[in-house]
Each structure stands twice: as C-alpha cells, then as structure tokens.
Amino acid sequence: MKRTHVLAKTANLLIWLPALVILVLFLVDGLSFNPISTALHWMGRFAAGFFVLSLAVTPLVTLTGVSRLAVLRRPLGLAAFYYAGLHFLIYLGLDLDFNLAMFWRLFTRQPYIWLGAGALLILLVLGLTALKRVMRKMGKRWKVLQRLAYIGIFLVLIHYAMARKGNLFTLQGDITVPLIMLVITLVLLALRLPFIRKGILRLRKVSR
C-alpha cells in the first residue's frame, strides 16, 4: 500500500516537469524565434502524449500483472487535461491576446479547432469525474463515462495532425508524431479487447 501511495505521489509531481522546462526556456528566450508558437506546440504534444500514456496503464497491468501500476492512470489522465488546458490558454491568451471575436471567427472557420475544443471538453468531463467522491456517487455509470476517452484520444490526434497541416486519413503532411501516437493507441485499444486480454492472462499463467 505504501509503495502504491509513493508511486502515485511521484507521478503527480513528475507530470509537471515538462511544463517547468518549457516555462524556464520561455523565460530565458530558449524556445526558438517564435516562443509562443513553440510553447503552444509542446503543450499540445504533451497533452496528447499523456493521454496515450493514460490509456497504456490498463494494458500494462494486464501484460505485467503488476496491479499497483493502476494508480498511474489517474495522474496521467489528469496530466493530459492540465496540458490541454495550458495549450488552450496559451493559444487564447498569448497567441490571440484574449481576442474572443478573433477566436470565434477562427473557431467557425477552422475544423481542427472544433476537434480540439471537443477533446478539451471530454478531458474536462473526465477530469471532473476523476474525483473519488464523484466516482463513488456515479457507481457503474462512471466506467461507462470513461469510454469517452476513446473518442477523446482520436479527436486529439486528428486535431494534432490538422494543426500541423497534415491529414491522418490520407497520410499526407507533417503527421509523423500523431501517426506514431495513433498506431500506439490502436495497439493499446486492441489489448483491451476481451479475447486478447484473456489470452494474455492465460499466457501469463502458463509461464509461471
């Protein structure tokens, strides 16, 4: 129990390390000639990365049998929300200077912003329902709600590719990173399929 508690506390601290590095580089003019664009890009990349990592926890527990790793799911999921929120705030506050009229014009004309907004909304819902009190109150409905994460991760990755002037459906443009994340996500989702999960559990029992 103590090891699990320490693991969760450590994860909750380490998730802020990328943001700290970006902040320091921003303050010392170390983020390239366009620091706002670079910070925006990296916050989005970290949000997507943490989202994928949060989906990797359950398959990792299945593969290794180390159940205490499950405590990483919550901090990694919350990290995805935090970084997505920072990504949005940098875009609205630093890039657009809180010009809501301009944001609305861009929102109505740029489909990738719709996708990003949808993903952020899903992460917000998942973040708010990650509170233990809410989980207890929702009961079995909480697990059903968590399936929104599957929709959210695809919205994130399509948004990411489109923001880089790429297209995951036609495999065109600068899509290397989102494409890699998409492949990893599909593998992780496949590992969650009941027949694959049961097969892994059987193999683990045989190998003991």
mmCIF file with all atom_site columns, C-alpha atoms in Angstrom:
data_model
loop_
_atom_site.group_PDB
_atom_site.id
_atom_site.type_symbol
_atom_site.label_atom_id
_atom_site.label_alt_id
_atom_site.label_comp_id
_atom_site.label_asym_id
_atom_site.label_entity_id
_atom_site.label_seq_id
_atom_site.pdbx_PDB_ins_code
_atom_site.Cartn_x
_atom_site.Cartn_y
_atom_site.Cartn_z
_atom_site.occupancy
_atom_site.B_iso_or_equiv
_atom_site.pdbx_formal_charge
_atom_site.auth_seq_id
_atom_site.auth_comp_id
_atom_site.auth_asym_id
_atom_site.auth_atom_id
_atom_site.pdbx_PDB_model_num
ATOM 1   C CA . MET A 1 1   ? 0.000   0.000   0.000   1.00 0.00 ? 1   MET A CA 1
ATOM 2   C CA . LYS A 1 2   ? 2.820   2.378   0.872   1.00 0.00 ? 2   LYS A CA 1
ATOM 3   C CA . ARG A 1 3   ? 4.630   1.669   -2.424  1.00 0.00 ? 3   ARG A CA 1
ATOM 4   C CA . THR A 1 4   ? 1.436   2.404   -4.350  1.00 0.00 ? 4   THR A CA 1
ATOM 5   C CA . HIS A 1 5   ? 0.989   5.692   -2.481  1.00 0.00 ? 5   HIS A CA 1
ATOM 6   C CA . VAL A 1 6   ? 4.586   6.723   -3.206  1.00 0.00 ? 6   VAL A CA 1
ATOM 7   C CA . LEU A 1 7   ? 4.199   5.774   -6.881  1.00 0.00 ? 7   LEU A CA 1
ATOM 8   C CA . ALA A 1 8   ? 1.094   7.951   -7.226  1.00 0.00 ? 8   ALA A CA 1
ATOM 9   C CA . LYS A 1 9   ? 2.712   10.894  -5.402  1.00 0.00 ? 9   LYS A CA 1
ATOM 10  C CA . THR A 1 10  ? 5.825   10.650  -7.568  1.00 0.00 ? 10  THR A CA 1
ATOM 11  C CA . ALA A 1 11  ? 3.732   10.586  -10.744 1.00 0.00 ? 11  ALA A CA 1
ATOM 12  C CA . ASN A 1 12  ? 1.744   13.632  -9.585  1.00 0.00 ? 12  ASN A CA 1
ATOM 13  C CA . LEU A 1 13  ? 4.996   15.551  -9.198  1.00 0.00 ? 13  LEU A CA 1
ATOM 14  C CA . LEU A 1 14  ? 6.767   14.359  -12.356 1.00 0.00 ? 14  LEU A CA 1
ATOM 15  C CA . ILE A 1 15  ? 3.899   15.269  -14.675 1.00 0.00 ? 15  ILE A CA 1
ATOM 16  C CA . TRP A 1 16  ? 4.727   18.937  -14.084 1.00 0.00 ? 16  TRP A CA 1
ATOM 17  C CA . LEU A 1 17  ? 8.368   18.569  -15.131 1.00 0.00 ? 17  LEU A CA 1
ATOM 18  C CA . PRO A 1 18  ? 7.753   19.194  -18.883 1.00 0.00 ? 18  PRO A CA 1
ATOM 19  C CA . ALA A 1 19  ? 5.761   22.353  -18.095 1.00 0.00 ? 19  ALA A CA 1
ATOM 20  C CA . LEU A 1 20  ? 8.560   23.578  -15.829 1.00 0.00 ? 20  LEU A CA 1
ATOM 21  C CA . VAL A 1 21  ? 11.153  23.005  -18.562 1.00 0.00 ? 21  VAL A CA 1
ATOM 22  C CA . ILE A 1 22  ? 9.035   24.890  -21.126 1.00 0.00 ? 22  ILE A CA 1
ATOM 23  C CA . LEU A 1 23  ? 8.483   27.752  -18.667 1.00 0.00 ? 23  LEU A CA 1
ATOM 24  C CA . VAL A 1 24  ? 12.215  28.095  -17.945 1.00 0.00 ? 24  VAL A CA 1
ATOM 25  C CA . LEU A 1 25  ? 13.076  28.030  -21.658 1.00 0.00 ? 25  LEU A CA 1
ATOM 26  C CA . PHE A 1 26  ? 10.351  30.585  -22.334 1.00 0.00 ? 26  PHE A CA 1
ATOM 27  C CA . LEU A 1 27  ? 11.706  32.946  -19.656 1.00 0.00 ? 27  LEU A CA 1
ATOM 28  C CA . VAL A 1 28  ? 15.298  32.718  -20.929 1.00 0.00 ? 28  VAL A CA 1
ATOM 29  C CA . ASP A 1 29  ? 14.323  33.067  -24.609 1.00 0.00 ? 29  ASP A CA 1
ATOM 30  C CA . GLY A 1 30  ? 15.303  29.487  -25.359 1.00 0.00 ? 30  GLY A CA 1
ATOM 31  C CA . LEU A 1 31  ? 12.191  28.439  -27.284 1.00 0.00 ? 31  LEU A CA 1
ATOM 32  C CA . SER A 1 32  ? 13.238  29.439  -30.811 1.00 0.00 ? 32  SER A CA 1
ATOM 33  C CA . PHE A 1 33  ? 12.446  32.670  -32.660 1.00 0.00 ? 33  PHE A CA 1
ATOM 34  C CA . ASN A 1 34  ? 8.686   32.147  -32.071 1.00 0.00 ? 34  ASN A CA 1
ATOM 35  C CA . PRO A 1 35  ? 8.395   31.146  -28.389 1.00 0.00 ? 35  PRO A CA 1
ATOM 36  C CA . ILE A 1 36  ? 4.595   31.346  -28.213 1.00 0.00 ? 36  ILE A CA 1
ATOM 37  C CA . SER A 1 37  ? 4.120   29.013  -31.174 1.00 0.00 ? 37  SER A CA 1
ATOM 38  C CA . THR A 1 38  ? 6.745   26.614  -29.803 1.00 0.00 ? 38  THR A CA 1
ATOM 39  C CA . ALA A 1 39  ? 5.209   26.581  -26.308 1.00 0.00 ? 39  ALA A CA 1
ATOM 40  C CA . LEU A 1 40  ? 1.764   26.059  -27.851 1.00 0.00 ? 40  LEU A CA 1
ATOM 41  C CA . HIS A 1 41  ? 3.044   23.134  -29.897 1.00 0.00 ? 41  HIS A CA 1
ATOM 42  C CA . TRP A 1 42  ? 4.818   21.433  -26.998 1.00 0.00 ? 42  TRP A CA 1
ATOM 43  C CA . MET A 1 43  ? 1.903   21.795  -24.590 1.00 0.00 ? 43  MET A CA 1
ATOM 44  C CA . GLY A 1 44  ? -0.321  20.160  -27.189 1.00 0.00 ? 44  GLY A CA 1
ATOM 45  C CA . ARG A 1 45  ? 2.207   17.402  -27.762 1.00 0.00 ? 45  ARG A CA 1
ATOM 46  C CA . PHE A 1 46  ? 2.498   16.738  -24.023 1.00 0.00 ? 46  PHE A CA 1
ATOM 47  C CA . ALA A 1 47  ? -1.303  16.660  -23.699 1.00 0.00 ? 47  ALA A CA 1
ATOM 48  C CA . ALA A 1 48  ? -1.535  14.038  -26.450 1.00 0.00 ? 48  ALA A CA 1
ATOM 49  C CA . GLY A 1 49  ? 1.400   12.076  -25.029 1.00 0.00 ? 49  GLY A CA 1
ATOM 50  C CA . PHE A 1 50  ? -0.020  11.925  -21.514 1.00 0.00 ? 50  PHE A CA 1
ATOM 51  C CA . PHE A 1 51  ? -3.417  10.958  -22.922 1.00 0.00 ? 51  PHE A CA 1
ATOM 52  C CA . VAL A 1 52  ? -1.856  7.992   -24.738 1.00 0.00 ? 52  VAL A CA 1
ATOM 53  C CA . LEU A 1 53  ? 0.131   7.042   -21.633 1.00 0.00 ? 53  LEU A CA 1
ATOM 54  C CA . SER A 1 54  ? -3.036  7.074   -19.518 1.00 0.00 ? 54  SER A CA 1
ATOM 55  C CA . LEU A 1 55  ? -4.609  4.593   -21.951 1.00 0.00 ? 55  LEU A CA 1
ATOM 56  C CA . ALA A 1 56  ? -1.494  2.417   -21.700 1.00 0.00 ? 56  ALA A CA 1
ATOM 57  C CA . VAL A 1 57  ? -1.848  1.784   -17.959 1.00 0.00 ? 57  VAL A CA 1
ATOM 58  C CA . THR A 1 58  ? -4.556  -0.898  -18.057 1.00 0.00 ? 58  THR A CA 1
ATOM 59  C CA . PRO A 1 59  ? -2.881  -2.925  -20.865 1.00 0.00 ? 59  PRO A CA 1
ATOM 60  C CA . LEU A 1 60  ? 0.434   -2.609  -18.992 1.00 0.00 ? 60  LEU A CA 1
ATOM 61  C CA . VAL A 1 61  ? -1.153  -4.051  -15.852 1.00 0.00 ? 61  VAL A CA 1
ATOM 62  C CA . THR A 1 62  ? -2.582  -6.893  -17.954 1.00 0.00 ? 62  THR A CA 1
ATOM 63  C CA . LEU A 1 63  ? 0.790   -7.626  -19.567 1.00 0.00 ? 63  LEU A CA 1
ATOM 64  C CA . THR A 1 64  ? 2.893   -7.420  -16.391 1.00 0.00 ? 64  THR A CA 1
ATOM 65  C CA . GLY A 1 65  ? 0.457   -8.433  -13.670 1.00 0.00 ? 65  GLY A CA 1
ATOM 66  C CA . VAL A 1 66  ? 1.746   -5.539  -11.540 1.00 0.00 ? 66  VAL A CA 1
ATOM 67  C CA . SER A 1 67  ? -1.581  -4.224  -10.258 1.00 0.00 ? 67  SER A CA 1
ATOM 68  C CA . ARG A 1 68  ? -0.142  -1.281  -8.349  1.00 0.00 ? 68  ARG A CA 1
ATOM 69  C CA . LEU A 1 69  ? 0.686   0.378   -11.683 1.00 0.00 ? 69  LEU A CA 1
ATOM 70  C CA . ALA A 1 70  ? -3.044  1.091   -11.981 1.00 0.00 ? 70  ALA A CA 1
ATOM 71  C CA . VAL A 1 71  ? -2.592  4.123   -9.702  1.00 0.00 ? 71  VAL A CA 1
ATOM 72  C CA . LEU A 1 72  ? -0.791  5.858   -12.586 1.00 0.00 ? 72  LEU A CA 1
ATOM 73  C CA . ARG A 1 73  ? -3.966  6.035   -14.660 1.00 0.00 ? 73  ARG A CA 1
ATOM 74  C CA . ARG A 1 74  ? -5.455  8.966   -12.753 1.00 0.00 ? 74  ARG A CA 1
ATOM 75  C CA . PRO A 1 75  ? -2.387  11.283  -12.623 1.00 0.00 ? 75  PRO A CA 1
ATOM 76  C CA . LEU A 1 76  ? -1.584  10.605  -16.290 1.00 0.00 ? 76  LEU A CA 1
ATOM 77  C CA . GLY A 1 77  ? -5.183  11.281  -17.321 1.00 0.00 ? 77  GLY A CA 1
ATOM 78  C CA . LEU A 1 78  ? -5.248  14.487  -15.293 1.00 0.00 ? 78  LEU A CA 1
ATOM 79  C CA . ALA A 1 79  ? -1.909  15.486  -16.834 1.00 0.00 ? 79  ALA A CA 1
ATOM 80  C CA . ALA A 1 80  ? -3.493  15.211  -20.283 1.00 0.00 ? 80  ALA A CA 1
ATOM 81  C CA . PHE A 1 81  ? -6.238  17.585  -19.128 1.00 0.00 ? 81  PHE A CA 1
ATOM 82  C CA . TYR A 1 82  ? -3.803  20.021  -17.494 1.00 0.00 ? 82  TYR A CA 1
ATOM 83  C CA . TYR A 1 83  ? -1.599  20.256  -20.577 1.00 0.00 ? 83  TYR A CA 1
ATOM 84  C CA . ALA A 1 84  ? -4.588  20.526  -22.909 1.00 0.00 ? 84  ALA A CA 1
ATOM 85  C CA . GLY A 1 85  ? -5.825  23.383  -20.724 1.00 0.00 ? 85  GLY A CA 1
ATOM 86  C CA . LEU A 1 86  ? -2.423  25.095  -20.860 1.00 0.00 ? 86  LEU A CA 1
ATOM 87  C CA . HIS A 1 87  ? -2.358  24.548  -24.624 1.00 0.00 ? 87  HIS A CA 1
ATOM 88  C CA . PHE A 1 88  ? -5.709  26.320  -24.943 1.00 0.00 ? 88  PHE A CA 1
ATOM 89  C CA . LEU A 1 89  ? -4.748  29.157  -22.576 1.00 0.00 ? 89  LEU A CA 1
ATOM 90  C CA . ILE A 1 90  ? -1.515  29.824  -24.485 1.00 0.00 ? 90  ILE A CA 1
ATOM 91  C CA . TYR A 1 91  ? -3.488  29.895  -27.731 1.00 0.00 ? 91  TYR A CA 1
ATOM 92  C CA . LEU A 1 92  ? -6.224  32.188  -26.432 1.00 0.00 ? 92  LEU A CA 1
ATOM 93  C CA . GLY A 1 93  ? -4.133  34.343  -24.093 1.00 0.00 ? 93  GLY A CA 1
ATOM 94  C CA . LEU A 1 94  ? -0.691  34.654  -25.662 1.00 0.00 ? 94  LEU A CA 1
ATOM 95  C CA . ASP A 1 95  ? -1.367  33.907  -29.327 1.00 0.00 ? 95  ASP A CA 1
ATOM 96  C CA . LEU A 1 96  ? -4.727  35.721  -29.680 1.00 0.00 ? 96  LEU A CA 1
ATOM 97  C CA . ASP A 1 97  ? -4.287  38.133  -26.746 1.00 0.00 ? 97  ASP A CA 1
ATOM 98  C CA . PHE A 1 98  ? -7.726  37.094  -25.405 1.00 0.00 ? 98  PHE A CA 1
ATOM 99  C CA . ASN A 1 99  ? -9.388  38.455  -28.524 1.00 0.00 ? 99  ASN A CA 1
ATOM 100 C CA . LEU A 1 100 ? -12.636 36.499  -28.255 1.00 0.00 ? 100 LEU A CA 1
ATOM 101 C CA . ALA A 1 101 ? -14.021 37.900  -31.508 1.00 0.00 ? 101 ALA A CA 1
ATOM 102 C CA . MET A 1 102 ? -10.989 36.643  -33.411 1.00 0.00 ? 102 MET A CA 1
ATOM 103 C CA . PHE A 1 103 ? -11.180 33.299  -31.616 1.00 0.00 ? 103 PHE A CA 1
ATOM 104 C CA . TRP A 1 104 ? -14.824 32.922  -32.649 1.00 0.00 ? 104 TRP A CA 1
ATOM 105 C CA . ARG A 1 105 ? -14.001 33.745  -36.290 1.00 0.00 ? 105 ARG A CA 1
ATOM 106 C CA . LEU A 1 106 ? -11.237 31.140  -36.293 1.00 0.00 ? 106 LEU A CA 1
ATOM 107 C CA . PHE A 1 107 ? -13.450 28.645  -34.481 1.00 0.00 ? 107 PHE A CA 1
ATOM 108 C CA . THR A 1 108 ? -16.164 28.906  -37.117 1.00 0.00 ? 108 THR A CA 1
ATOM 109 C CA . ARG A 1 109 ? -13.687 28.552  -39.993 1.00 0.00 ? 109 ARG A CA 1
ATOM 110 C CA . GLN A 1 110 ? -11.114 26.034  -38.788 1.00 0.00 ? 110 GLN A CA 1
ATOM 111 C CA . PRO A 1 111 ? -12.391 22.450  -38.258 1.00 0.00 ? 111 PRO A CA 1
ATOM 112 C CA . TYR A 1 112 ? -9.273  21.448  -36.302 1.00 0.00 ? 112 TYR A CA 1
ATOM 113 C CA . ILE A 1 113 ? -10.253 23.973  -33.597 1.00 0.00 ? 113 ILE A CA 1
ATOM 114 C CA . TRP A 1 114 ? -13.657 22.277  -33.272 1.00 0.00 ? 114 TRP A CA 1
ATOM 115 C CA . LEU A 1 115 ? -11.904 18.953  -32.759 1.00 0.00 ? 115 LEU A CA 1
ATOM 116 C CA . GLY A 1 116 ? -9.543  20.437  -30.190 1.00 0.00 ? 116 GLY A CA 1
ATOM 117 C CA . ALA A 1 117 ? -12.440 22.039  -28.322 1.00 0.00 ? 117 ALA A CA 1
ATOM 118 C CA . GLY A 1 118 ? -14.313 18.736  -28.311 1.00 0.00 ? 118 GLY A CA 1
ATOM 119 C CA . ALA A 1 119 ? -11.279 16.878  -26.974 1.00 0.00 ? 119 ALA A CA 1
ATOM 120 C CA . LEU A 1 120 ? -10.753 19.513  -24.268 1.00 0.00 ? 120 LEU A CA 1
ATOM 121 C CA . LEU A 1 121 ? -14.403 19.219  -23.230 1.00 0.00 ? 121 LEU A CA 1
ATOM 122 C CA . ILE A 1 122 ? -14.083 15.437  -22.943 1.00 0.00 ? 122 ILE A CA 1
ATOM 123 C CA . LEU A 1 123 ? -10.891 15.794  -20.889 1.00 0.00 ? 123 LEU A CA 1
ATOM 124 C CA . LEU A 1 124 ? -12.674 18.302  -18.649 1.00 0.00 ? 124 LEU A CA 1
ATOM 125 C CA . VAL A 1 125 ? -15.533 15.853  -18.034 1.00 0.00 ? 125 VAL A CA 1
ATOM 126 C CA . LEU A 1 126 ? -13.088 13.005  -17.358 1.00 0.00 ? 126 LEU A CA 1
ATOM 127 C CA . GLY A 1 127 ? -11.048 15.239  -15.056 1.00 0.00 ? 127 GLY A CA 1
ATOM 128 C CA . LEU A 1 128 ? -14.061 16.369  -13.021 1.00 0.00 ? 128 LEU A CA 1
ATOM 129 C CA . THR A 1 129 ? -15.330 12.800  -12.651 1.00 0.00 ? 129 THR A CA 1
ATOM 130 C CA . ALA A 1 130 ? -11.878 11.569  -11.560 1.00 0.00 ? 130 ALA A CA 1
ATOM 131 C CA . LEU A 1 131 ? -12.641 12.799  -8.030  1.00 0.00 ? 131 LEU A CA 1
ATOM 132 C CA . LYS A 1 132 ? -13.142 9.802   -5.739  1.00 0.00 ? 132 LYS A CA 1
ATOM 133 C CA . ARG A 1 133 ? -16.343 11.245  -4.290  1.00 0.00 ? 133 ARG A CA 1
ATOM 134 C CA . VAL A 1 134 ? -17.818 11.624  -7.776  1.00 0.00 ? 134 VAL A CA 1
ATOM 135 C CA . MET A 1 135 ? -16.685 8.120   -8.739  1.00 0.00 ? 135 MET A CA 1
ATOM 136 C CA . ARG A 1 136 ? -18.457 6.626   -5.730  1.00 0.00 ? 136 ARG A CA 1
ATOM 137 C CA . LYS A 1 137 ? -21.640 8.567   -6.414  1.00 0.00 ? 137 LYS A CA 1
ATOM 138 C CA . MET A 1 138 ? -21.749 7.596   -10.105 1.00 0.00 ? 138 MET A CA 1
ATOM 139 C CA . GLY A 1 139 ? -21.075 3.909   -9.462  1.00 0.00 ? 139 GLY A CA 1
ATOM 140 C CA . LYS A 1 140 ? -21.179 1.784   -12.629 1.00 0.00 ? 140 LYS A CA 1
ATOM 141 C CA . ARG A 1 141 ? -22.071 4.829   -14.732 1.00 0.00 ? 141 ARG A CA 1
ATOM 142 C CA . TRP A 1 142 ? -18.551 6.157   -14.115 1.00 0.00 ? 142 TRP A CA 1
ATOM 143 C CA . LYS A 1 143 ? -16.993 3.289   -16.074 1.00 0.00 ? 143 LYS A CA 1
ATOM 144 C CA . VAL A 1 144 ? -19.376 3.920   -18.963 1.00 0.00 ? 144 VAL A CA 1
ATOM 145 C CA . LEU A 1 145 ? -18.461 7.613   -18.940 1.00 0.00 ? 145 LEU A CA 1
ATOM 146 C CA . GLN A 1 146 ? -14.756 6.767   -19.055 1.00 0.00 ? 146 GLN A CA 1
ATOM 147 C CA . ARG A 1 147 ? -15.274 5.335   -22.534 1.00 0.00 ? 147 ARG A CA 1
ATOM 148 C CA . LEU A 1 148 ? -15.402 8.927   -23.732 1.00 0.00 ? 148 LEU A CA 1
ATOM 149 C CA . ALA A 1 149 ? -11.610 8.729   -23.518 1.00 0.00 ? 149 ALA A CA 1
ATOM 150 C CA . TYR A 1 150 ? -11.591 6.569   -26.651 1.00 0.00 ? 150 TYR A CA 1
ATOM 151 C CA . ILE A 1 151 ? -13.395 9.303   -28.581 1.00 0.00 ? 151 ILE A CA 1
ATOM 152 C CA . GLY A 1 152 ? -11.237 11.973  -26.963 1.00 0.00 ? 152 GLY A CA 1
ATOM 153 C CA . ILE A 1 153 ? -7.902  10.466  -27.987 1.00 0.00 ? 153 ILE A CA 1
ATOM 154 C CA . PHE A 1 154 ? -8.930  10.251  -31.646 1.00 0.00 ? 154 PHE A CA 1
ATOM 155 C CA . LEU A 1 155 ? -10.146 13.867  -31.576 1.00 0.00 ? 155 LEU A CA 1
ATOM 156 C CA . VAL A 1 156 ? -6.810  14.891  -30.051 1.00 0.00 ? 156 VAL A CA 1
ATOM 157 C CA . LEU A 1 157 ? -4.733  13.088  -32.665 1.00 0.00 ? 157 LEU A CA 1
ATOM 158 C CA . ILE A 1 158 ? -6.780  14.313  -35.637 1.00 0.00 ? 158 ILE A CA 1
ATOM 159 C CA . HIS A 1 159 ? -6.600  17.858  -34.203 1.00 0.00 ? 159 HIS A CA 1
ATOM 160 C CA . TYR A 1 160 ? -2.837  17.461  -33.760 1.00 0.00 ? 160 TYR A CA 1
ATOM 161 C CA . ALA A 1 161 ? -2.325  16.319  -37.354 1.00 0.00 ? 161 ALA A CA 1
ATOM 162 C CA . MET A 1 162 ? -4.541  19.051  -38.813 1.00 0.00 ? 162 MET A CA 1
ATOM 163 C CA . ALA A 1 163 ? -2.785  21.715  -36.733 1.00 0.00 ? 163 ALA A CA 1
ATOM 164 C CA . ARG A 1 164 ? 0.470   20.524  -38.358 1.00 0.00 ? 164 ARG A CA 1
ATOM 165 C CA . LYS A 1 165 ? -1.146  20.876  -41.797 1.00 0.00 ? 165 LYS A CA 1
ATOM 166 C CA . GLY A 1 166 ? -1.417  17.114  -42.097 1.00 0.00 ? 166 GLY A CA 1
ATOM 167 C CA . ASN A 1 167 ? -4.122  14.513  -42.653 1.00 0.00 ? 167 ASN A CA 1
ATOM 168 C CA . LEU A 1 168 ? -4.175  11.144  -40.883 1.00 0.00 ? 168 LEU A CA 1
ATOM 169 C CA . PHE A 1 169 ? -6.734  9.751   -43.341 1.00 0.00 ? 169 PHE A CA 1
ATOM 170 C CA . THR A 1 170 ? -4.657  10.390  -46.455 1.00 0.00 ? 170 THR A CA 1
ATOM 171 C CA . LEU A 1 171 ? -1.288  10.130  -44.651 1.00 0.00 ? 171 LEU A CA 1
ATOM 172 C CA . GLN A 1 172 ? -0.187  13.473  -46.020 1.00 0.00 ? 172 GLN A CA 1
ATOM 173 C CA . GLY A 1 173 ? 1.678   16.362  -44.406 1.00 0.00 ? 173 GLY A CA 1
ATOM 174 C CA . ASP A 1 174 ? 3.678   16.600  -41.189 1.00 0.00 ? 174 ASP A CA 1
ATOM 175 C CA . ILE A 1 175 ? 1.984   13.731  -39.332 1.00 0.00 ? 175 ILE A CA 1
ATOM 176 C CA . THR A 1 176 ? 4.905   11.638  -38.083 1.00 0.00 ? 176 THR A CA 1
ATOM 177 C CA . VAL A 1 177 ? 4.305   12.187  -34.353 1.00 0.00 ? 177 VAL A CA 1
ATOM 178 C CA . PRO A 1 178 ? 0.480   11.980  -34.378 1.00 0.00 ? 178 PRO A CA 1
ATOM 179 C CA . LEU A 1 179 ? 0.688   8.921   -36.667 1.00 0.00 ? 179 LEU A CA 1
ATOM 180 C CA . ILE A 1 180 ? 3.043   7.153   -34.253 1.00 0.00 ? 180 ILE A CA 1
ATOM 181 C CA . MET A 1 181 ? 0.685   8.034   -31.388 1.00 0.00 ? 181 MET A CA 1
ATOM 182 C CA . LEU A 1 182 ? -2.264  6.731   -33.407 1.00 0.00 ? 182 LEU A CA 1
ATOM 183 C CA . VAL A 1 183 ? -0.570  3.378   -34.055 1.00 0.00 ? 183 VAL A CA 1
ATOM 184 C CA . ILE A 1 184 ? 0.316   3.057   -30.358 1.00 0.00 ? 184 ILE A CA 1
ATOM 185 C CA . THR A 1 185 ? -3.274  3.949   -29.421 1.00 0.00 ? 185 THR A CA 1
ATOM 186 C CA . LEU A 1 186 ? -4.723  1.318   -31.764 1.00 0.00 ? 186 LEU A CA 1
ATOM 187 C CA . VAL A 1 187 ? -2.401  -1.318  -30.273 1.00 0.00 ? 187 VAL A CA 1
ATOM 188 C CA . LEU A 1 188 ? -3.426  -0.289  -26.748 1.00 0.00 ? 188 LEU A CA 1
ATOM 189 C CA . LEU A 1 189 ? -7.109  -0.459  -27.633 1.00 0.00 ? 189 LEU A CA 1
ATOM 190 C CA . ALA A 1 190 ? -6.590  -3.879  -29.210 1.00 0.00 ? 190 ALA A CA 1
ATOM 191 C CA . LEU A 1 191 ? -5.002  -5.113  -25.974 1.00 0.00 ? 191 LEU A CA 1
ATOM 192 C CA . ARG A 1 192 ? -8.196  -4.096  -24.165 1.00 0.00 ? 192 ARG A CA 1
ATOM 193 C CA . LEU A 1 193 ? -10.370 -6.402  -26.296 1.00 0.00 ? 193 LEU A CA 1
ATOM 194 C CA . PRO A 1 194 ? -11.751 -9.155  -24.023 1.00 0.00 ? 194 PRO A CA 1
ATOM 195 C CA . PHE A 1 195 ? -10.476 -12.132 -26.080 1.00 0.00 ? 195 PHE A CA 1
ATOM 196 C CA . ILE A 1 196 ? -6.967  -10.652 -26.364 1.00 0.00 ? 196 ILE A CA 1
ATOM 197 C CA . ARG A 1 197 ? -6.886  -9.741  -22.677 1.00 0.00 ? 197 ARG A CA 1
ATOM 198 C CA . LYS A 1 198 ? -7.992  -13.261 -21.694 1.00 0.00 ? 198 LYS A CA 1
ATOM 199 C CA . GLY A 1 199 ? -5.336  -14.751 -23.983 1.00 0.00 ? 199 GLY A CA 1
ATOM 200 C CA . ILE A 1 200 ? -2.629  -12.651 -22.317 1.00 0.00 ? 200 ILE A CA 1
ATOM 201 C CA . LEU A 1 201 ? -3.812  -13.692 -18.859 1.00 0.00 ? 201 LEU A CA 1
ATOM 202 C CA . ARG A 1 202 ? -3.731  -17.370 -19.904 1.00 0.00 ? 202 ARG A CA 1
ATOM 203 C CA . LEU A 1 203 ? -0.183  -16.989 -21.267 1.00 0.00 ? 203 LEU A CA 1
ATOM 204 C CA . ARG A 1 204 ? 0.916   -15.367 -18.008 1.00 0.00 ? 204 ARG A CA 1
ATOM 205 C CA . LYS A 1 205 ? -0.475  -18.281 -16.005 1.00 0.00 ? 205 LYS A CA 1
ATOM 206 C CA . VAL A 1 206 ? 1.262   -20.836 -18.239 1.00 0.00 ? 206 VAL A CA 1
ATOM 207 C CA . SER A 1 207 ? 4.610   -19.024 -17.989 1.00 0.00 ? 207 SER A CA 1
ATOM 208 C CA . ARG A 1 208 ? 4.580   -19.047 -14.184 1.00 0.00 ? 208 ARG A CA 1
#
